[in-house]
Coordinates of C-alpha atoms in Angstrom, one line a residue:
Chain X
M724 CA -17.0 -17.3 3.2
A725 CA -18.0 -14.5 4.2
T726 CA -22.0 -15.2 5.2
R727 CA -22.9 -18.6 7.0
Q728 CA -26.5 -19.1 7.0
L729 CA -27.8 -19.3 10.7
G730 CA -31.4 -20.0 10.4
A731 CA -33.4 -18.0 7.5
K732 CA -30.8 -15.0 9.2
K733 CA -27.5 -14.3 7.1
L734 CA -25.1 -13.0 9.5
R735 CA -21.9 -11.7 8.3
V736 CA -18.6 -12.0 10.7
L737 CA -16.7 -9.0 8.6
P738 CA -18.4 -6.0 10.0
G739 CA -18.2 -3.2 8.4
F740 CA -20.9 -4.1 4.7
R741 CA -22.7 -1.3 4.8
L742 CA -21.0 1.1 6.4
T743 CA -18.1 0.6 3.0
L744 CA -20.9 0.1 0.6
G745 CA -23.2 3.4 1.5
F746 CA -19.9 5.7 2.0
T747 CA -18.9 4.0 -1.9
L748 CA -22.6 5.3 -3.7
F749 CA -22.8 8.3 -1.9
Y750 CA -19.0 9.7 -2.6
L751 CA -19.6 8.2 -6.5
G752 CA -22.8 9.8 -6.7
L753 CA -21.9 13.5 -5.6
I754 CA -18.4 13.9 -7.1
V755 CA -18.9 11.5 -9.9
L756 CA -22.5 10.2 -11.6
I757 CA -24.9 14.1 -10.6
P758 CA -22.1 16.2 -12.4
L759 CA -22.0 14.5 -15.0
A760 CA -26.4 14.0 -15.3
A761 CA -25.6 17.7 -15.1
V762 CA -24.1 17.3 -18.6
F763 CA -27.1 15.4 -20.8
W764 CA -30.3 17.6 -18.7
K765 CA -28.5 20.6 -20.3
T766 CA -28.3 19.8 -23.5
T767 CA -31.7 18.8 -23.1
E768 CA -32.1 22.8 -23.4
L769 CA -31.6 22.7 -27.6
S770 CA -34.4 20.8 -29.1
W771 CA -33.5 17.8 -31.1
G772 CA -32.3 19.6 -34.4
E773 CA -30.2 22.0 -32.7
F774 CA -28.6 19.4 -30.8
W775 CA -27.9 17.4 -34.3
H776 CA -27.1 21.3 -36.3
V777 CA -24.3 22.0 -32.9
A778 CA -23.1 18.5 -32.9
T779 CA -22.5 18.2 -37.3
M780 CA -21.5 21.4 -37.3
P781 CA -18.3 21.6 -39.6
T782 CA -15.4 22.8 -37.1
A783 CA -17.1 19.4 -34.9
M784 CA -17.0 17.5 -38.1
A785 CA -13.2 18.2 -39.0
S786 CA -12.8 17.9 -35.7
Y787 CA -14.0 14.2 -35.0
R788 CA -12.2 12.8 -38.4
L789 CA -9.0 14.2 -36.8
T790 CA -9.4 13.3 -33.5
F791 CA -11.1 9.7 -33.8
G792 CA -8.6 9.4 -37.2
A793 CA -5.6 10.2 -35.3
S794 CA -6.3 8.1 -31.9
F795 CA -7.0 4.8 -34.3
C796 CA -3.5 6.1 -35.9
A797 CA -1.7 6.3 -33.1
A798 CA -3.2 2.7 -31.1
L799 CA -2.4 1.4 -34.3
V800 CA 0.9 2.1 -34.3
N801 CA 1.1 1.1 -30.1
A802 CA 0.2 -1.9 -31.7
F803 CA 2.6 -2.4 -33.4
F804 CA 5.8 -1.9 -31.2
G805 CA 4.6 -2.1 -28.8
L806 CA 3.9 -6.0 -28.6
I807 CA 7.4 -6.1 -29.8
V808 CA 8.2 -4.3 -26.6
A809 CA 6.3 -6.1 -24.4
W810 CA 7.8 -9.4 -26.2
V811 CA 12.0 -8.2 -25.8
L812 CA 11.1 -7.6 -22.3
V813 CA 9.2 -10.5 -21.3
R814 CA 11.7 -13.0 -23.7
Y815 CA 15.1 -11.4 -23.9
D816 CA 17.8 -10.2 -21.6
F817 CA 19.6 -7.1 -22.4
F818 CA 21.7 -4.0 -20.8
G819 CA 19.1 -1.7 -18.9
K820 CA 15.8 -4.1 -19.4
R821 CA 15.0 -3.0 -15.1
I822 CA 15.0 0.7 -16.6
M823 CA 13.0 0.6 -20.1
D824 CA 9.8 -1.9 -18.1
A825 CA 9.7 0.8 -15.5
L826 CA 10.7 3.8 -18.0
V827 CA 7.6 2.2 -20.0
D828 CA 4.6 3.6 -17.4
L829 CA 6.5 7.3 -17.6
P830 CA 3.4 8.1 -19.9
F831 CA 0.5 7.6 -17.2
A832 CA 2.9 9.6 -14.4
L833 CA 4.1 12.3 -16.1
P834 CA 1.6 15.6 -16.8
T835 CA 0.1 15.8 -19.9
A836 CA 0.8 19.3 -20.1
V837 CA 4.8 19.2 -18.9
A838 CA 4.2 16.5 -22.3
G839 CA 2.7 18.8 -24.6
I840 CA 5.6 21.3 -24.3
T841 CA 8.3 18.8 -24.3
L842 CA 6.8 16.9 -27.6
A843 CA 6.2 19.8 -28.9
I844 CA 9.7 22.3 -28.9
L845 CA 11.7 18.7 -29.3
Y846 CA 9.7 18.0 -33.4
S847 CA 9.9 22.1 -33.8
K848 CA 12.1 23.3 -36.0
N849 CA 14.9 23.9 -33.9
G850 CA 14.1 20.8 -31.6
W851 CA 16.4 17.9 -31.0
I852 CA 14.0 15.6 -34.0
G853 CA 12.0 18.2 -35.4
R854 CA 15.0 19.3 -37.1
F855 CA 15.8 16.5 -39.5
F856 CA 12.1 16.8 -40.4
T857 CA 11.5 21.0 -41.7
H858 CA 10.6 21.5 -44.9
T859 CA 9.0 25.9 -46.5
N860 CA 5.7 26.5 -45.7
A861 CA 3.3 28.7 -47.2
S862 CA 5.4 31.3 -46.4
G863 CA 8.3 31.3 -47.5
Q864 CA 9.5 29.8 -43.4
L865 CA 11.6 26.6 -42.7
E866 CA 8.7 24.4 -40.4
S867 CA 8.9 21.3 -39.0
V868 CA 6.2 19.0 -40.4
F869 CA 5.5 18.3 -36.7
T870 CA 4.6 21.8 -36.0
S871 CA 0.5 22.8 -35.8
S872 CA 0.1 19.8 -38.0
R873 CA -1.7 16.4 -37.9
L874 CA 1.6 14.8 -37.7
G875 CA 2.1 16.3 -34.4
V876 CA -1.4 15.3 -32.8
F877 CA -1.0 11.5 -34.1
I878 CA 2.9 11.7 -32.2
A879 CA 1.7 14.1 -28.0
L880 CA -1.4 10.5 -29.4
T881 CA 1.6 8.2 -29.4
F882 CA 3.2 8.8 -27.0
I883 CA 0.0 9.2 -24.7
G884 CA -0.9 6.0 -25.4
L885 CA 2.7 3.9 -25.5
P886 CA 1.6 2.1 -21.9
F887 CA -0.9 0.3 -22.6
I888 CA -0.3 -2.4 -25.7
V889 CA 2.7 -2.8 -23.5
R890 CA 0.6 -3.7 -20.0
T891 CA -2.0 -5.8 -20.9
V892 CA -0.1 -7.5 -23.8
Q893 CA 3.1 -8.0 -21.5
P894 CA 1.4 -10.3 -18.2
V895 CA -0.3 -12.3 -20.5
L896 CA 2.5 -13.0 -22.4
E897 CA 4.3 -13.9 -19.1
D898 CA 1.6 -16.3 -18.3
L899 CA 2.1 -18.7 -21.9
D900 CA 2.4 -22.0 -21.6
P901 CA 5.6 -22.9 -23.0
E902 CA 4.2 -26.5 -23.4
L903 CA 2.5 -25.4 -26.7
E904 CA 4.5 -23.3 -28.4
E905 CA 7.1 -26.5 -27.7
A906 CA 4.1 -28.5 -28.2
A907 CA 4.1 -26.8 -31.9
A908 CA 7.9 -27.2 -33.0
S909 CA 8.4 -31.0 -32.1
L910 CA 5.0 -31.2 -34.5
G911 CA 7.7 -29.5 -37.3
A912 CA 5.7 -26.1 -37.1
N913 CA 9.1 -23.4 -37.7
R914 CA 9.2 -20.1 -35.5
W915 CA 7.4 -17.6 -37.3
Q916 CA 4.7 -20.9 -37.7
V917 CA 5.0 -20.9 -33.9
F918 CA 4.3 -16.8 -33.1
W919 CA 1.8 -16.8 -36.2
R920 CA -0.6 -19.7 -35.0
V921 CA -0.3 -20.3 -31.7
I922 CA 1.2 -17.1 -30.0
F923 CA -0.5 -14.3 -32.0
P924 CA -3.9 -16.2 -30.8
M925 CA -3.2 -16.9 -27.9
I926 CA -2.5 -12.5 -27.3
S927 CA -4.9 -11.1 -29.8
P928 CA -7.8 -10.5 -26.7
A929 CA -4.5 -9.0 -24.3
L930 CA -3.9 -7.0 -28.4
L931 CA -7.1 -5.3 -29.1
T932 CA -7.9 -4.5 -24.9
G933 CA -4.9 -2.6 -25.0
F934 CA -5.8 -1.5 -29.0
A935 CA -9.3 -0.5 -27.4
L936 CA -7.7 1.9 -24.1
A937 CA -5.5 4.1 -26.0
F938 CA -7.8 4.8 -28.2
A939 CA -10.3 5.6 -25.9
R940 CA -7.4 7.2 -23.9
A941 CA -7.0 8.9 -27.0
L942 CA -10.3 10.6 -28.0
G943 CA -10.3 12.5 -25.2
E944 CA -7.1 14.1 -24.5
Y945 CA -6.1 17.6 -24.5
G946 CA -2.9 18.6 -22.5
S947 CA -0.5 16.9 -24.6
V948 CA -1.8 18.3 -27.8
I949 CA -2.3 21.7 -28.0
F950 CA 0.2 22.7 -27.7
I951 CA 2.1 20.8 -31.2
A952 CA -0.4 21.1 -33.1
G953 CA -1.5 24.9 -32.9
N954 CA -5.9 24.5 -32.5
I955 CA -5.7 25.1 -36.8
P956 CA -10.2 24.7 -36.6
M957 CA -10.8 22.7 -39.4
K958 CA -7.2 22.0 -39.6
T959 CA -5.6 20.6 -36.2
Q960 CA -8.8 21.1 -34.0
I961 CA -9.3 18.3 -31.5
T962 CA -12.7 17.8 -30.2
P963 CA -11.9 18.4 -27.0
V964 CA -10.3 21.8 -27.6
L965 CA -13.0 22.4 -30.2
I966 CA -14.8 21.9 -26.4
M967 CA -12.4 24.7 -24.5
Q968 CA -13.4 27.3 -27.2
E969 CA -17.0 26.7 -26.9
L970 CA -16.4 27.0 -23.2
D971 CA -14.1 30.0 -23.8
E972 CA -16.6 31.6 -25.3
F973 CA -19.8 31.0 -22.3
Y974 CA -21.0 28.7 -25.3
Y975 CA -22.3 26.7 -22.7
A976 CA -25.3 25.0 -24.8
K977 CA -22.8 24.1 -27.8
A978 CA -20.1 22.6 -26.1
T979 CA -22.4 20.7 -23.7
A980 CA -23.1 18.7 -27.1
L981 CA -20.2 18.4 -28.7
A982 CA -19.1 17.0 -24.9
V983 CA -22.4 14.8 -25.1
V984 CA -21.3 12.8 -28.5
L985 CA -17.6 12.6 -27.1
L986 CA -19.1 10.9 -24.1
V987 CA -21.6 8.5 -25.9
V988 CA -18.4 7.3 -27.7
S989 CA -16.4 6.8 -24.7
F990 CA -18.7 5.1 -23.4
L991 CA -19.8 2.4 -25.8
L992 CA -15.9 2.1 -25.3
L993 CA -16.3 1.5 -22.0
L994 CA -18.6 -0.9 -23.1
A995 CA -16.3 -2.8 -25.4
I996 CA -13.6 -2.8 -23.1
N997 CA -15.3 -4.5 -20.9
V998 CA -16.9 -7.4 -22.8
L999 CA -13.1 -7.9 -24.6
Q1000 CA -11.7 -8.2 -20.9
W1001 CA -14.5 -10.5 -20.4
W1002 CA -14.2 -12.7 -23.5
S1003 CA -10.4 -12.5 -22.9
N1004 CA -10.5 -14.2 -19.0
R1005 CA -13.1 -16.7 -20.8
H1006 CA -10.2 -18.0 -23.3
D1007 CA -7.8 -17.8 -20.8
T1008 CA -9.9 -20.3 -18.3
H1009 CA -10.6 -21.8 -21.6
N1010 CA -6.9 -22.3 -21.7
L1011 CA -6.2 -23.6 -18.7
A1012 CA -9.0 -26.6 -19.2
Chain M
M1315 CA 2.8 -26.4 -13.8
T1316 CA 6.5 -27.0 -12.3
P1317 CA 8.9 -26.3 -15.1
A1318 CA 10.5 -29.7 -14.2
A1319 CA 7.5 -32.0 -15.1
T1320 CA 7.3 -30.4 -18.5
T1321 CA 10.9 -31.2 -19.9
F1322 CA 10.6 -35.0 -19.4
H1323 CA 10.7 -35.7 -22.1
T1324 CA 12.8 -33.1 -24.3
P1325 CA 17.2 -32.5 -23.8
P1326 CA 17.2 -28.8 -22.0
A1327 CA 19.2 -27.6 -25.0
A1328 CA 16.1 -28.3 -27.7
R1329 CA 14.0 -26.7 -25.3
R1330 CA 15.5 -23.0 -25.2
H1331 CA 15.8 -24.1 -28.6
S1332 CA 12.3 -24.6 -29.5
R1333 CA 11.4 -21.4 -27.5
T1334 CA 13.8 -18.7 -28.8
E1335 CA 14.3 -17.5 -32.3
P1336 CA 18.0 -16.5 -34.0
P1337 CA 20.0 -14.6 -32.9
A1338 CA 19.8 -12.1 -35.7
V1339 CA 15.9 -12.0 -35.3
R1340 CA 16.7 -11.2 -31.7
R1341 CA 19.0 -8.3 -32.5
L1342 CA 16.9 -6.5 -34.6
L1343 CA 13.8 -6.9 -32.2
I1344 CA 15.2 -5.6 -29.2
G1345 CA 16.8 -2.8 -31.9
V1346 CA 13.6 -2.1 -33.5
A1347 CA 12.6 -1.6 -28.8
L1348 CA 15.0 0.6 -27.9
V1349 CA 14.8 2.2 -30.8
F1350 CA 11.0 3.7 -30.2
L1351 CA 11.5 3.7 -26.4
A1352 CA 14.2 5.9 -27.0
L1353 CA 12.3 8.2 -29.7
F1354 CA 9.1 8.1 -27.5
L1355 CA 10.4 8.3 -23.6
V1356 CA 14.3 8.0 -22.5
I1357 CA 14.7 11.9 -25.2
P1358 CA 11.4 13.6 -24.6
L1359 CA 12.4 12.8 -20.4
V1360 CA 16.4 14.1 -21.3
F1361 CA 15.3 17.7 -22.9
V1362 CA 12.8 18.3 -20.4
F1363 CA 15.4 18.5 -18.2
A1364 CA 18.5 19.8 -21.0
Q1365 CA 16.4 22.4 -21.4
A1366 CA 15.3 23.6 -17.8
F1367 CA 18.6 24.4 -17.1
A1368 CA 19.1 25.5 -20.6
K1369 CA 19.6 29.2 -19.1
G1370 CA 21.8 28.1 -16.0
I1371 CA 21.2 26.9 -12.6
G1372 CA 20.8 30.4 -11.2
Y1373 CA 17.9 31.3 -13.8
Y1374 CA 16.0 28.4 -12.8
F1375 CA 15.9 28.9 -9.1
T1376 CA 15.2 32.2 -10.2
T1377 CA 11.5 31.0 -11.7
L1378 CA 11.0 28.6 -9.2
R1379 CA 11.0 31.6 -7.0
D1380 CA 9.3 33.9 -9.1
P1381 CA 5.6 34.6 -7.1
N1382 CA 3.3 33.7 -9.6
A1383 CA 5.6 29.9 -9.7
V1384 CA 5.5 29.8 -6.0
S1385 CA 1.7 30.5 -5.4
A1386 CA 0.9 27.7 -8.6
I1387 CA 3.5 25.3 -5.9
K1388 CA 1.7 25.8 -3.0
L1389 CA -2.0 25.8 -4.2
T1390 CA -1.1 22.7 -6.3
L1391 CA 0.3 20.9 -2.6
L1392 CA -2.9 22.3 -1.4
T1393 CA -5.1 20.7 -4.0
A1394 CA -3.1 17.5 -3.5
G1395 CA -3.9 17.8 0.5
I1396 CA -7.6 17.1 -0.1
A1397 CA -8.0 15.1 -3.0
V1398 CA -5.2 13.0 -2.4
P1399 CA -6.8 11.9 1.0
L1400 CA -10.5 11.7 0.3
N1401 CA -9.7 9.9 -2.8
C1402 CA -7.9 7.0 -0.8
F1403 CA -9.8 6.9 2.0
F1404 CA -12.8 5.9 -1.0
G1405 CA -10.6 3.8 -2.1
V1406 CA -10.1 2.2 0.4
C1407 CA -14.0 1.5 1.9
A1408 CA -15.0 0.6 -2.3
A1409 CA -12.1 -1.9 -1.9
W1410 CA -13.6 -3.5 1.6
A1411 CA -17.5 -3.7 0.6
I1412 CA -16.1 -5.1 -3.0
A1413 CA -14.0 -7.3 -2.2
K1414 CA -14.7 -8.7 1.0
F1415 CA -18.4 -8.4 0.2
D1416 CA -20.7 -10.7 -2.5
F1417 CA -24.0 -8.4 -3.6
P1418 CA -25.2 -7.7 -6.9
G1419 CA -24.6 -5.3 -9.6
K1420 CA -20.7 -5.5 -7.7
N1421 CA -19.1 -5.1 -11.4
I1422 CA -21.4 -1.8 -12.3
L1423 CA -20.0 0.1 -9.6
L1424 CA -16.6 -1.8 -10.7
T1425 CA -17.3 0.3 -13.5
L1426 CA -18.6 3.6 -12.3
I1427 CA -15.3 3.4 -10.6
D1428 CA -13.3 3.3 -13.7
L1429 CA -15.6 6.2 -15.1
P1430 CA -13.7 8.6 -14.4
F1431 CA -10.7 7.7 -16.7
S1432 CA -12.2 7.3 -19.6
I1433 CA -13.9 11.2 -20.0
S1434 CA -12.0 13.8 -21.5
P1435 CA -10.2 16.2 -18.9
V1436 CA -11.9 18.7 -20.2
I1437 CA -15.6 16.9 -20.1
A1438 CA -14.4 16.7 -16.2
G1439 CA -13.4 20.0 -16.1
L1440 CA -17.4 21.7 -18.0
I1441 CA -19.2 19.2 -15.9
Y1442 CA -18.2 21.1 -12.8
V1443 CA -19.6 24.5 -14.3
L1444 CA -22.4 23.1 -15.9
V1445 CA -23.1 22.7 -11.8
F1446 CA -21.7 25.6 -9.9
G1447 CA -21.2 27.9 -12.8
A1448 CA -23.1 30.7 -13.1
Q1449 CA -25.7 29.6 -15.4
G1450 CA -25.6 26.0 -13.7
W1451 CA -28.1 23.9 -11.4
F1452 CA -26.6 25.5 -8.0
G1453 CA -24.9 28.5 -9.0
S1454 CA -26.7 31.0 -8.4
W1455 CA -27.2 29.7 -5.1
F1456 CA -23.8 29.8 -4.3
S1457 CA -23.2 33.2 -6.1
D1458 CA -26.3 35.0 -3.5
H1459 CA -24.0 33.3 -0.8
D1460 CA -20.7 35.2 -2.0
I1461 CA -19.3 31.4 -2.2
H1462 CA -16.8 31.2 -5.0
I1463 CA -16.6 27.7 -6.5
I1464 CA -15.4 28.1 -10.3
F1465 CA -12.9 30.0 -11.4
A1466 CA -12.0 29.7 -8.1
V1467 CA -9.7 27.5 -6.1
P1468 CA -13.1 25.3 -5.0
G1469 CA -14.1 24.5 -8.2
I1470 CA -10.7 23.4 -8.8
V1471 CA -10.4 20.9 -5.9
L1472 CA -13.2 19.4 -6.8
A1473 CA -12.1 18.8 -10.4
T1474 CA -9.2 17.5 -9.6
I1475 CA -11.0 14.8 -6.9
F1476 CA -13.4 13.9 -10.1
V1477 CA -10.2 13.2 -12.2
T1478 CA -8.3 11.3 -9.2
V1479 CA -11.0 9.4 -8.1
P1480 CA -9.5 6.1 -9.1
F1481 CA -6.5 5.5 -8.7
V1482 CA -6.1 3.9 -5.1
A1483 CA -9.6 2.0 -5.2
R1484 CA -8.2 0.2 -8.9
E1485 CA -5.1 -0.4 -7.1
L1486 CA -6.5 -2.3 -3.8
I1487 CA -9.6 -4.4 -5.3
P1488 CA -8.1 -6.4 -7.0
L1489 CA -4.6 -6.6 -4.8
M1490 CA -7.6 -7.4 -1.9
Q1491 CA -10.3 -9.3 -3.8
A1492 CA -6.7 -11.7 -4.5
Q1493 CA -5.8 -12.2 -1.0
G1494 CA -9.8 -13.2 0.1
R1495 CA -11.2 -13.0 2.7
S1496 CA -9.8 -16.1 5.0
E1497 CA -7.5 -13.7 6.8
E1498 CA -10.2 -11.2 8.6
E1499 CA -12.3 -13.4 8.5
A1500 CA -9.6 -15.9 11.1
A1501 CA -9.1 -13.1 13.4
R1502 CA -12.9 -12.2 14.0
V1503 CA -13.3 -15.8 15.3
L1504 CA -9.5 -15.6 17.5
G1505 CA -11.6 -12.3 18.7
A1506 CA -10.8 -9.1 17.0
S1507 CA -12.8 -6.0 16.8
G1508 CA -13.5 -5.3 13.3
W1509 CA -11.5 -2.1 14.0
Q1510 CA -8.4 -4.5 15.5
T1511 CA -8.7 -6.5 12.1
F1512 CA -8.9 -4.1 9.6
W1513 CA -5.3 -2.1 11.2
R1514 CA -3.2 -4.9 11.9
V1515 CA -4.3 -7.4 9.2
T1516 CA -6.2 -6.0 6.3
I1517 CA -3.5 -3.1 6.1
P1518 CA -0.4 -4.9 6.4
N1519 CA -1.4 -6.8 3.8
I1520 CA -2.3 -3.8 1.1
K1521 CA 0.2 -1.1 2.5
W1522 CA 2.5 -1.4 -0.8
G1523 CA -0.3 -1.0 -2.9
L1524 CA -2.2 1.5 -1.0
I1525 CA 1.5 3.5 -0.9
Y1526 CA 0.9 2.9 -5.3
G1527 CA -2.1 3.7 -5.5
V1528 CA -2.1 6.9 -2.9
I1529 CA 1.8 8.1 -5.1
L1530 CA -0.5 7.5 -8.6
C1531 CA -3.6 9.8 -7.3
N1532 CA -1.1 12.1 -6.1
A1533 CA 1.2 12.8 -9.3
R1534 CA -2.3 11.8 -11.1
A1535 CA -3.9 15.4 -8.7
M1536 CA -0.2 17.4 -8.9
G1537 CA 0.3 17.1 -12.8
E1538 CA -4.2 17.5 -13.6
F1539 CA -4.2 20.5 -15.8
G1540 CA -7.4 20.0 -19.2
A1541 CA -9.9 20.4 -16.3
V1542 CA -7.9 21.8 -14.1
S1543 CA -8.4 24.4 -17.2
V1544 CA -11.6 24.5 -18.1
V1545 CA -12.2 25.7 -14.3
S1546 CA -9.5 27.5 -12.9
G1547 CA -10.2 30.6 -14.6
H1548 CA -6.1 31.5 -15.1
I1549 CA -6.1 34.1 -12.9
R1550 CA -1.8 34.4 -12.3
G1551 CA -0.8 34.3 -8.4
Q1552 CA -4.5 33.6 -7.7
T1553 CA -6.1 29.4 -9.5
N1554 CA -3.0 29.0 -11.8
T1555 CA -1.5 25.3 -10.0
I1556 CA 2.2 23.9 -11.3
P1557 CA 0.5 22.4 -14.4
L1558 CA -1.7 26.2 -15.1
H1559 CA 1.6 27.9 -14.6
I1560 CA 3.5 26.0 -17.5
E1561 CA 1.7 26.6 -19.5
A1562 CA 1.7 30.9 -19.0
L1563 CA 5.1 30.5 -19.2
Y1564 CA 4.7 28.2 -22.3
D1565 CA 2.5 31.0 -24.3
D1566 CA 4.8 34.1 -22.5
Y1567 CA 7.2 32.5 -24.8
N1568 CA 10.2 32.1 -21.7
F1569 CA 11.0 27.9 -22.8
A1570 CA 13.4 27.9 -20.0
G1571 CA 11.1 29.1 -17.5
A1572 CA 8.3 26.8 -18.7
F1573 CA 10.9 23.7 -18.8
A1574 CA 11.9 24.6 -15.4
M1575 CA 8.6 24.1 -13.8
A1576 CA 8.4 21.6 -16.0
S1577 CA 11.3 19.9 -14.3
V1578 CA 10.2 19.8 -10.9
L1579 CA 7.0 17.6 -11.8
A1580 CA 9.3 15.6 -14.8
F1581 CA 11.4 14.5 -11.5
L1582 CA 8.2 13.9 -9.3
A1583 CA 7.5 11.4 -12.7
L1584 CA 10.9 9.7 -11.7
I1585 CA 9.8 9.4 -8.6
T1586 CA 7.3 7.7 -8.8
L1587 CA 7.8 4.9 -11.4
A1588 CA 11.3 4.6 -9.3
L1589 CA 8.2 3.4 -6.6
K1590 CA 6.1 2.1 -8.2
T1591 CA 8.8 -0.7 -9.6
W1592 CA 10.2 -0.6 -5.6
V1593 CA 6.7 -1.3 -4.8
E1594 CA 5.7 -4.2 -7.4
Y1595 CA 9.6 -5.7 -6.0
K1596 CA 8.5 -5.9 -2.2
N1597 CA 4.1 -7.0 -3.3
A1598 CA 5.8 -9.6 -5.2
A1599 CA 8.1 -10.6 -1.7
L1600 CA 4.8 -10.5 0.4
N1601 CA 3.8 -13.0 -2.1
E1602 CA 6.4 -15.0 -2.0
T1603 CA 6.9 -15.4 1.3
K1604 CA 3.2 -16.6 2.1

């Protein structure tokens, strides 16, 4: 305990509480909170009707559908493969395991612009992967199915969301109590039943948290998507690109209205993730008891 | 719980059997995982370097020596050189306050520190345009005094600071919370000053986490694209960082040049991953000796 009771006055053994907390709040306020407040202040320049008009204009609606749809699909695919990757990394031994484990964080460490141009060329009609998935487009030319398509957006969002599920599920799998599985097996459950009825319920909060984190990250993603997506309005334009486009044309109020929509969704997701983490922590202590 | 205590009744062979899958299933799962990782991580990584040297090593170094490239590298180093120390100092302060003391609203503060992670980089840039841009809160004051923030270097630095705020704090807070307060308290009771306690007790305990946080923060600061793109103005040779220069080269269809610049950042990412693995190993060793 850093505090001890001395009469009515609390004395702290460790120094620097006011200084460090004060600086923390000052810095956060200056760098994060005040500028963020500017977004909400700027939207007040629009009336409610104008805000609604901008936030629901056809290009915006199309961008939400693409952004949310592709982010959801990417997070779902990552949930499936991420679970397998985490499982394999925790439970099995194979050649190159340490390197693969380290590489999982690559999408965190690789700048989004680098990821963006790499995926765009890799999945283009002459790229190492794209050449196997070509079709003839409307103007009669051979084109990769990923170039300037929703599929390309999905590929980019899958790449950047990859580490989230692996890194949230991996520690939970490592900490699982072997006794529970042994008990289930000795009571006659087969391996699939043990996984589905014993292991899966215990890792599902982590899986859901990882899914929400990957989804939230994908919603705001910009750099890795723009090169492969082609940014065609109504078709392959994600919401952050639409915001960027409005900004380039100096429609600040419009850009801000779209930003507020995205921010509100992000905040709701952040809240959901916190509730999930609280729930999974409670779940953990419950298991230990 | 020690494994020895749980294997009382079950022979080791049976125990192993009850916790693993048939070899065929095992091989299938390993295969699926490896194909997925190869497709999304290994191939793109190899591809960056293959493309970077596609026009030969001579062209590679010509690209890096181009005046616009040199200016982009300098601006990136300057930006990271300001953003990383500031956020490092912030991270240590925030972790000290949060890990060593109890106060109400701690969870809200933790959420606020994480906030930049959940905000789209484009919005991170936008908020600074709204504050410092021509029509912004302080825009007219700065333009009256002939100070340029948006579409200039200060805007780039500010946007970079914003997106990298959480990195060091996020590494240190859980680490310092896990280590508790008793060592620092013992040092204080034995007569060490606050500073001595911090430098001789806290810093040695957190140094690996701190190093890793700084490396992550640096990688992101040097690689940030979306937020910087909004506030930069894209003036070649003046307000282009390395990622923005990559975009410019790519838009010129100079793919070999774009990938040459990209390989520099990809190399930085690889160093980051290697250091991360090493730091985790060191941390595990540190925890074992305790």
